[in-house]
């Protein structure tokens, strides 16, 4: 049971970290895109 719990906990942590990475990448892409659009508008 302990090994199973550790496996589930490990997978949960990995998925959480990956989800945070994806959110940060998407956010930076959106910010970078709007920033570039603002520059070209000037």
C-alpha positions as CSV (number, residue, x, y, z in Angstrom):
1,X,0.0,0.0,0.0
2,X,2.8,2.4,0.8
3,X,4.5,1.9,-2.5
4,X,1.2,2.5,-4.3
5,X,0.6,5.7,-2.3
6,X,4.1,6.9,-3.1
7,X,3.5,6.2,-6.8
8,X,0.3,8.2,-6.8
9,X,1.8,11.0,-4.8
10,X,4.8,11.2,-7.2
11,X,2.6,11.3,-10.2
12,X,0.4,14.0,-8.7
13,X,3.5,16.1,-7.9
14,X,4.9,15.6,-11.4
15,X,1.5,16.5,-13.0
16,X,1.2,19.6,-10.8
17,X,4.7,20.8,-11.7
18,X,4.0,20.2,-15.4
19,X,0.7,22.1,-15.2
20,X,2.4,25.0,-13.5
21,X,5.1,25.0,-16.3
22,X,2.4,25.0,-19.0
23,X,0.5,27.9,-17.3
24,X,3.7,29.9,-17.0
25,X,4.7,29.2,-20.6
26,X,1.2,30.2,-21.9
27,X,1.2,33.3,-19.7
28,X,4.6,34.4,-20.9
29,X,3.6,33.8,-24.5
30,X,0.4,35.9,-24.0
31,X,2.3,38.7,-22.3
32,X,5.1,38.6,-24.9
33,X,2.5,38.7,-27.7
34,X,0.6,41.7,-26.4
35,X,3.9,43.4,-25.7
36,X,5.0,43.0,-29.3
37,X,1.6,44.1,-30.6
38,X,1.9,47.2,-28.4
39,X,5.3,48.0,-29.8
40,X,4.2,47.5,-33.5
41,X,1.2,49.8,-32.8
42,X,3.5,52.6,-31.8
